[in-house]
Tab-separated table of C-alpha atoms and ligand atoms in Angstrom:
chain	number	residue	atom	x	y	z
A	70	MET	CA	23.067	91.970	142.326
A	71	SER	CA	24.696	89.022	140.608
A	72	ARG	CA	28.195	90.399	140.802
A	73	LYS	CA	30.465	88.899	143.379
A	74	GLY	CA	33.740	90.618	142.561
A	75	ALA	CA	34.864	94.203	142.944
A	76	LEU	CA	35.803	96.847	140.414
A	77	ILE	CA	38.480	99.353	141.383
A	78	VAL	CA	39.392	102.030	138.844
A	79	ILE	CA	42.480	104.236	138.672
A	80	GLU	CA	42.151	107.473	136.709
A	81	GLY	CA	44.157	110.610	136.038
A	82	ILE	CA	45.773	112.626	133.268
A	83	ASP	CA	48.852	111.466	131.336
A	84	GLY	CA	51.886	111.299	133.626
A	85	ALA	CA	49.923	111.001	136.888
A	86	GLY	CA	51.393	107.558	137.606
A	87	LYS	CA	48.263	105.446	137.142
A	88	SER	CA	49.918	102.348	135.776
A	89	THR	CA	52.537	102.265	138.545
A	90	GLN	CA	49.835	102.554	141.198
A	91	ALA	CA	47.532	100.042	139.510
A	92	LYS	CA	50.321	97.458	139.383
A	93	SER	CA	51.334	98.149	142.953
A	94	LEU	CA	47.746	97.671	144.176
A	95	LEU	CA	47.507	94.442	142.204
A	96	ARG	CA	50.696	93.109	143.814
A	97	LYS	CA	49.525	94.004	147.317
A	98	LEU	CA	46.108	92.421	146.832
A	99	ARG	CA	47.654	89.218	145.497
A	100	ALA	CA	50.146	89.118	148.362
A	101	LYS	CA	47.143	89.211	150.734
A	102	GLY	CA	45.687	86.183	148.958
A	103	PHE	CA	43.000	87.924	146.903
A	104	ARG	CA	42.324	86.827	143.348
A	105	ALA	CA	43.017	90.096	141.553
A	106	VAL	CA	43.359	90.900	137.857
A	107	TYR	CA	44.613	93.921	135.945
A	108	PHE	CA	42.999	95.383	132.821
A	109	ARG	CA	43.525	98.658	131.046
A	110	GLU	CA	41.757	100.917	128.593
A	111	PRO	CA	42.400	101.419	125.777
A	112	SER	CA	42.449	97.612	125.902
A	113	ARG	CA	44.666	95.184	124.058
A	114	GLY	CA	41.719	94.137	121.884
A	115	LYS	CA	41.178	95.117	118.252
A	116	TRP	CA	39.530	98.485	118.991
A	117	GLY	CA	42.156	99.363	121.561
A	118	ARG	CA	44.911	98.657	119.042
A	119	GLU	CA	43.081	100.746	116.465
A	120	LEU	CA	42.905	103.618	118.980
A	121	LYS	CA	46.638	103.400	119.631
A	122	ARG	CA	47.262	103.556	115.874
A	123	MET	CA	44.980	106.579	115.461
A	124	ALA	CA	46.617	108.346	118.422
A	125	ARG	CA	49.861	108.468	116.464
A	126	ARG	CA	48.089	110.479	113.753
A	127	ALA	CA	46.813	113.350	115.895
A	128	GLY	CA	43.711	115.097	114.610
A	129	SER	CA	42.677	112.333	112.223
A	130	LEU	CA	39.388	111.676	114.037
A	131	THR	CA	36.583	113.994	115.082
A	132	PRO	CA	35.751	113.938	118.826
A	133	GLU	CA	32.547	112.042	118.003
A	134	GLN	CA	34.473	109.378	116.056
A	135	GLU	CA	36.920	109.082	118.938
A	136	LEU	CA	34.046	108.623	121.354
A	137	GLU	CA	32.618	105.858	119.166
A	138	LEU	CA	35.924	103.987	119.130
A	139	PHE	CA	36.443	104.277	122.892
A	140	LEU	CA	32.889	102.971	123.382
A	141	LYS	CA	33.518	100.001	121.077
A	142	ASP	CA	36.733	99.222	122.904
A	143	ARG	CA	35.005	99.488	126.283
A	144	ARG	CA	32.120	97.239	125.207
A	145	GLU	CA	34.639	94.608	124.219
A	146	ASN	CA	36.638	95.004	127.455
A	147	VAL	CA	33.459	94.808	129.560
A	148	GLU	CA	32.155	91.672	127.810
A	149	LYS	CA	35.454	89.800	127.500
A	150	ASN	CA	37.241	90.829	130.688
A	151	VAL	CA	35.273	92.817	133.251
A	152	ARG	CA	31.988	90.898	133.499
A	153	PRO	CA	33.570	87.418	133.563
A	154	ALA	CA	36.041	88.477	136.275
A	155	LEU	CA	33.256	90.050	138.371
A	156	ALA	CA	31.109	86.928	138.009
A	157	ALA	CA	34.076	84.804	139.122
A	158	GLY	CA	34.414	86.904	142.285
A	159	LYS	CA	37.725	88.492	141.331
A	160	ILE	CA	38.951	91.971	142.197
A	161	ILE	CA	39.597	93.999	139.077
A	162	VAL	CA	42.135	96.799	139.056
A	163	LEU	CA	41.239	98.810	135.972
A	164	ASP	CA	43.665	101.366	134.566
A	165	ARG	CA	41.276	103.982	133.032
A	166	TYR	CA	37.524	103.564	132.479
A	167	TYR	CA	34.638	105.723	131.338
A	168	PHE	CA	35.667	108.652	133.540
A	169	SER	CA	38.556	109.056	131.094
A	170	THR	CA	36.039	109.325	128.260
A	171	ILE	CA	33.988	111.919	130.132
A	172	ALA	CA	37.160	113.899	130.849
A	173	TYR	CA	39.163	113.536	127.607
A	174	GLN	CA	36.326	113.609	125.072
A	175	GLY	CA	34.439	116.100	127.277
A	176	ALA	CA	37.487	118.390	127.102
A	177	LYS	CA	37.126	118.259	123.309
A	178	GLY	CA	33.651	119.740	123.613
A	179	LEU	CA	31.367	116.694	123.861
A	180	ASP	CA	28.639	116.716	126.504
A	181	GLY	CA	29.821	114.926	129.649
A	182	ASP	CA	26.349	113.852	130.794
A	183	ARG	CA	25.663	112.259	127.456
A	184	ILE	CA	28.997	110.408	127.549
A	185	ARG	CA	28.204	109.139	131.038
A	186	ARG	CA	24.733	107.929	130.002
A	187	LEU	CA	26.062	106.117	126.924
A	188	ASN	CA	28.591	104.300	129.110
A	189	GLU	CA	26.321	103.461	132.020
A	190	ARG	CA	24.012	101.584	129.640
A	191	PHE	CA	26.508	98.750	129.439
A	192	ALA	CA	29.459	99.409	131.742
A	193	PRO	CA	29.214	98.155	135.359
A	194	LYS	CA	29.605	100.906	137.950
A	195	PRO	CA	32.870	100.696	139.846
A	196	ASP	CA	33.052	100.220	143.617
A	197	LEU	CA	35.856	102.739	143.902
A	198	VAL	CA	37.523	105.317	141.631
A	199	PHE	CA	40.932	106.739	142.523
A	200	ILE	CA	41.761	109.948	140.708
A	201	LEU	CA	45.468	110.733	140.722
A	202	ASP	CA	45.779	114.478	140.439
A	203	ILE	CA	48.740	116.346	139.003
A	204	LYS	CA	49.111	119.679	137.193
A	205	ALA	CA	49.089	119.238	133.426
A	206	GLY	CA	52.594	120.669	133.026
A	207	GLU	CA	54.034	118.429	135.729
A	208	GLY	CA	52.408	115.301	134.341
A	209	LEU	CA	53.742	116.122	130.892
A	210	ALA	CA	57.223	116.830	132.217
A	211	ARG	CA	57.303	113.294	133.614
A	212	ILE	CA	56.575	111.677	130.263
A	213	SER	CA	57.387	114.143	127.517
A	214	GLY	CA	60.771	112.869	126.346
A	215	ARG	CA	61.803	114.713	123.228
A	216	LYS	CA	58.525	116.276	122.037
A	217	THR	CA	58.732	119.826	120.686
A	218	LYS	CA	57.628	122.853	122.709
A	219	ASP	CA	54.646	123.553	120.389
A	220	VAL	CA	53.256	120.062	120.697
A	221	LEU	CA	53.695	120.203	124.457
A	222	PHE	CA	52.023	123.580	124.793
A	223	GLU	CA	48.928	122.391	122.956
A	224	ARG	CA	48.841	119.178	124.932
A	225	GLU	CA	49.274	121.043	128.220
A	226	SER	CA	46.270	123.297	127.697
A	227	TYR	CA	44.169	120.295	126.632
A	228	LEU	CA	45.269	118.254	129.669
A	229	ALA	CA	44.515	121.204	131.947
A	230	LYS	CA	40.884	120.974	130.759
A	231	VAL	CA	40.881	117.206	131.204
A	232	ARG	CA	42.214	117.676	134.739
A	233	ARG	CA	39.440	120.147	135.612
A	234	ILE	CA	36.822	117.573	134.621
A	235	PHE	CA	38.535	114.860	136.675
A	236	LEU	CA	38.571	117.251	139.654
A	237	SER	CA	34.826	117.835	139.274
A	238	PHE	CA	33.923	114.184	139.992
A	239	ARG	CA	32.416	114.039	143.464
A	240	GLY	CA	30.677	111.373	145.498
A	241	ALA	CA	31.325	108.508	147.865
A	242	ARG	CA	33.024	106.333	145.234
A	243	PHE	CA	35.660	108.911	144.281
A	244	VAL	CA	38.981	109.372	146.053
A	245	HIS	CA	41.168	112.255	144.880
A	246	ILE	CA	44.859	111.825	145.509
A	247	ASP	CA	47.739	114.284	145.147
A	248	ALA	CA	49.939	112.440	142.647
A	249	CYS	CA	53.042	114.472	143.546
A	250	ARG	CA	53.413	112.767	146.908
A	251	ASP	CA	55.811	109.917	147.544
A	252	LYS	CA	54.894	106.881	145.441
A	253	ARG	CA	54.899	104.513	148.395
A	254	ASP	CA	52.637	106.783	150.457
A	255	ILE	CA	50.175	106.931	147.595
A	256	ALA	CA	50.310	103.142	147.223
A	257	ARG	CA	49.567	102.717	150.941
A	258	GLN	CA	46.658	105.163	150.811
A	259	ILE	CA	45.153	103.357	147.832
A	260	TYR	CA	45.586	99.932	149.379
A	261	ASN	CA	44.100	100.983	152.749
A	262	LYS	CA	41.058	102.550	151.120
A	263	ALA	CA	40.578	99.518	148.866
A	264	MET	CA	40.657	97.219	151.919
A	265	LEU	CA	38.013	99.351	153.665
A	266	ILE	CA	35.679	99.087	150.707
A	267	LEU	CA	36.303	95.367	150.214
A	268	ALA	CA	35.549	94.693	153.886
A	269	LYS	CA	32.056	96.085	153.300
A	270	LYS	CA	31.316	93.663	150.467
A	271	PRO	CA	29.682	90.396	151.518
A	272	SER	CA	31.984	88.294	149.308
A	273	TYR	CA	35.162	89.551	151.004
A	274	SER	CA	34.221	90.268	154.594
B	188	TYD	P1	46.836	105.304	127.911
B	188	TYD	O1	47.103	104.009	127.256
B	188	TYD	O2	46.465	105.337	129.343
B	188	TYD	O3	48.039	106.289	127.694
B	188	TYD	P2	49.558	106.073	127.828
B	188	TYD	O4	50.005	106.229	126.406
B	188	TYD	O5	49.893	107.214	128.724
B	188	TYD	O6	49.819	104.733	128.417
B	188	TYD	O7	45.711	106.080	127.089
B	188	TYD	C1	45.979	106.577	125.827
B	188	TYD	C2	45.309	107.907	125.657
B	188	TYD	O8	43.912	107.725	125.441
B	188	TYD	C3	45.454	108.856	126.840
B	188	TYD	O9	45.959	110.103	126.387
B	188	TYD	C4	44.051	109.038	127.319
B	188	TYD	C5	43.205	108.719	126.131
B	188	TYD	N1	41.831	108.224	126.430
B	188	TYD	C6	40.745	108.961	125.998
B	188	TYD	O10	40.909	110.032	125.374
B	188	TYD	N2	39.471	108.503	126.242
B	188	TYD	C7	39.253	107.328	126.893
B	188	TYD	O11	38.076	106.937	127.088
B	188	TYD	C8	40.380	106.568	127.345
B	188	TYD	C9	40.172	105.255	128.042
B	188	TYD	C10	41.662	107.050	127.091
């Protein structure tokens, strides 16, 4: 394999605390002297910005059109950010990746296996995927602000489906974490597991 770096992904439903944990991991890795970078999806590129715009107009895209846009955004993120950082031997902390597409677009009725196949054609497989787990209602309560009850109810039942798909991911690369625990405990657990995996990679051991 030509890749020298490592790809660590943080996933979870809205309100699970992904960004906080991703940034905390990044800080800890850098403090240890690792060259670590942070990226997120949707990205800050043109497709990511388009997705953010569309998200404000709920229901304006079909699930298939959404999938297409997330794939375009991911292709751009992989080519511009992920592959160059891996080739340079950096550790990438990635806030959402194609597991979000399997879960969120899968929860809208698209076939999860097909979504996975479409992604794995071009997207490098991560070394580690942390899934921060929280009940849909609790995640929403953390972030909901002033949204109306109707909007929240619809969102909650959707996120409950998304959560079930996230919970179904199994395998050596996946680590499920209870996102309701103390933030610092979660950060320690993530960092310790990341160090274990890095120690097994020839470029870091
Ligand atoms: P994100 O920027 O993580 O949300 P936030 O506004 O909480 O910072 O992601 C925006 C939304 O996009 C989020 O609800 C999850 C959704 N999403 C998908 O539906 N599919 C995907 O493939 C990705 C990456 C995100």
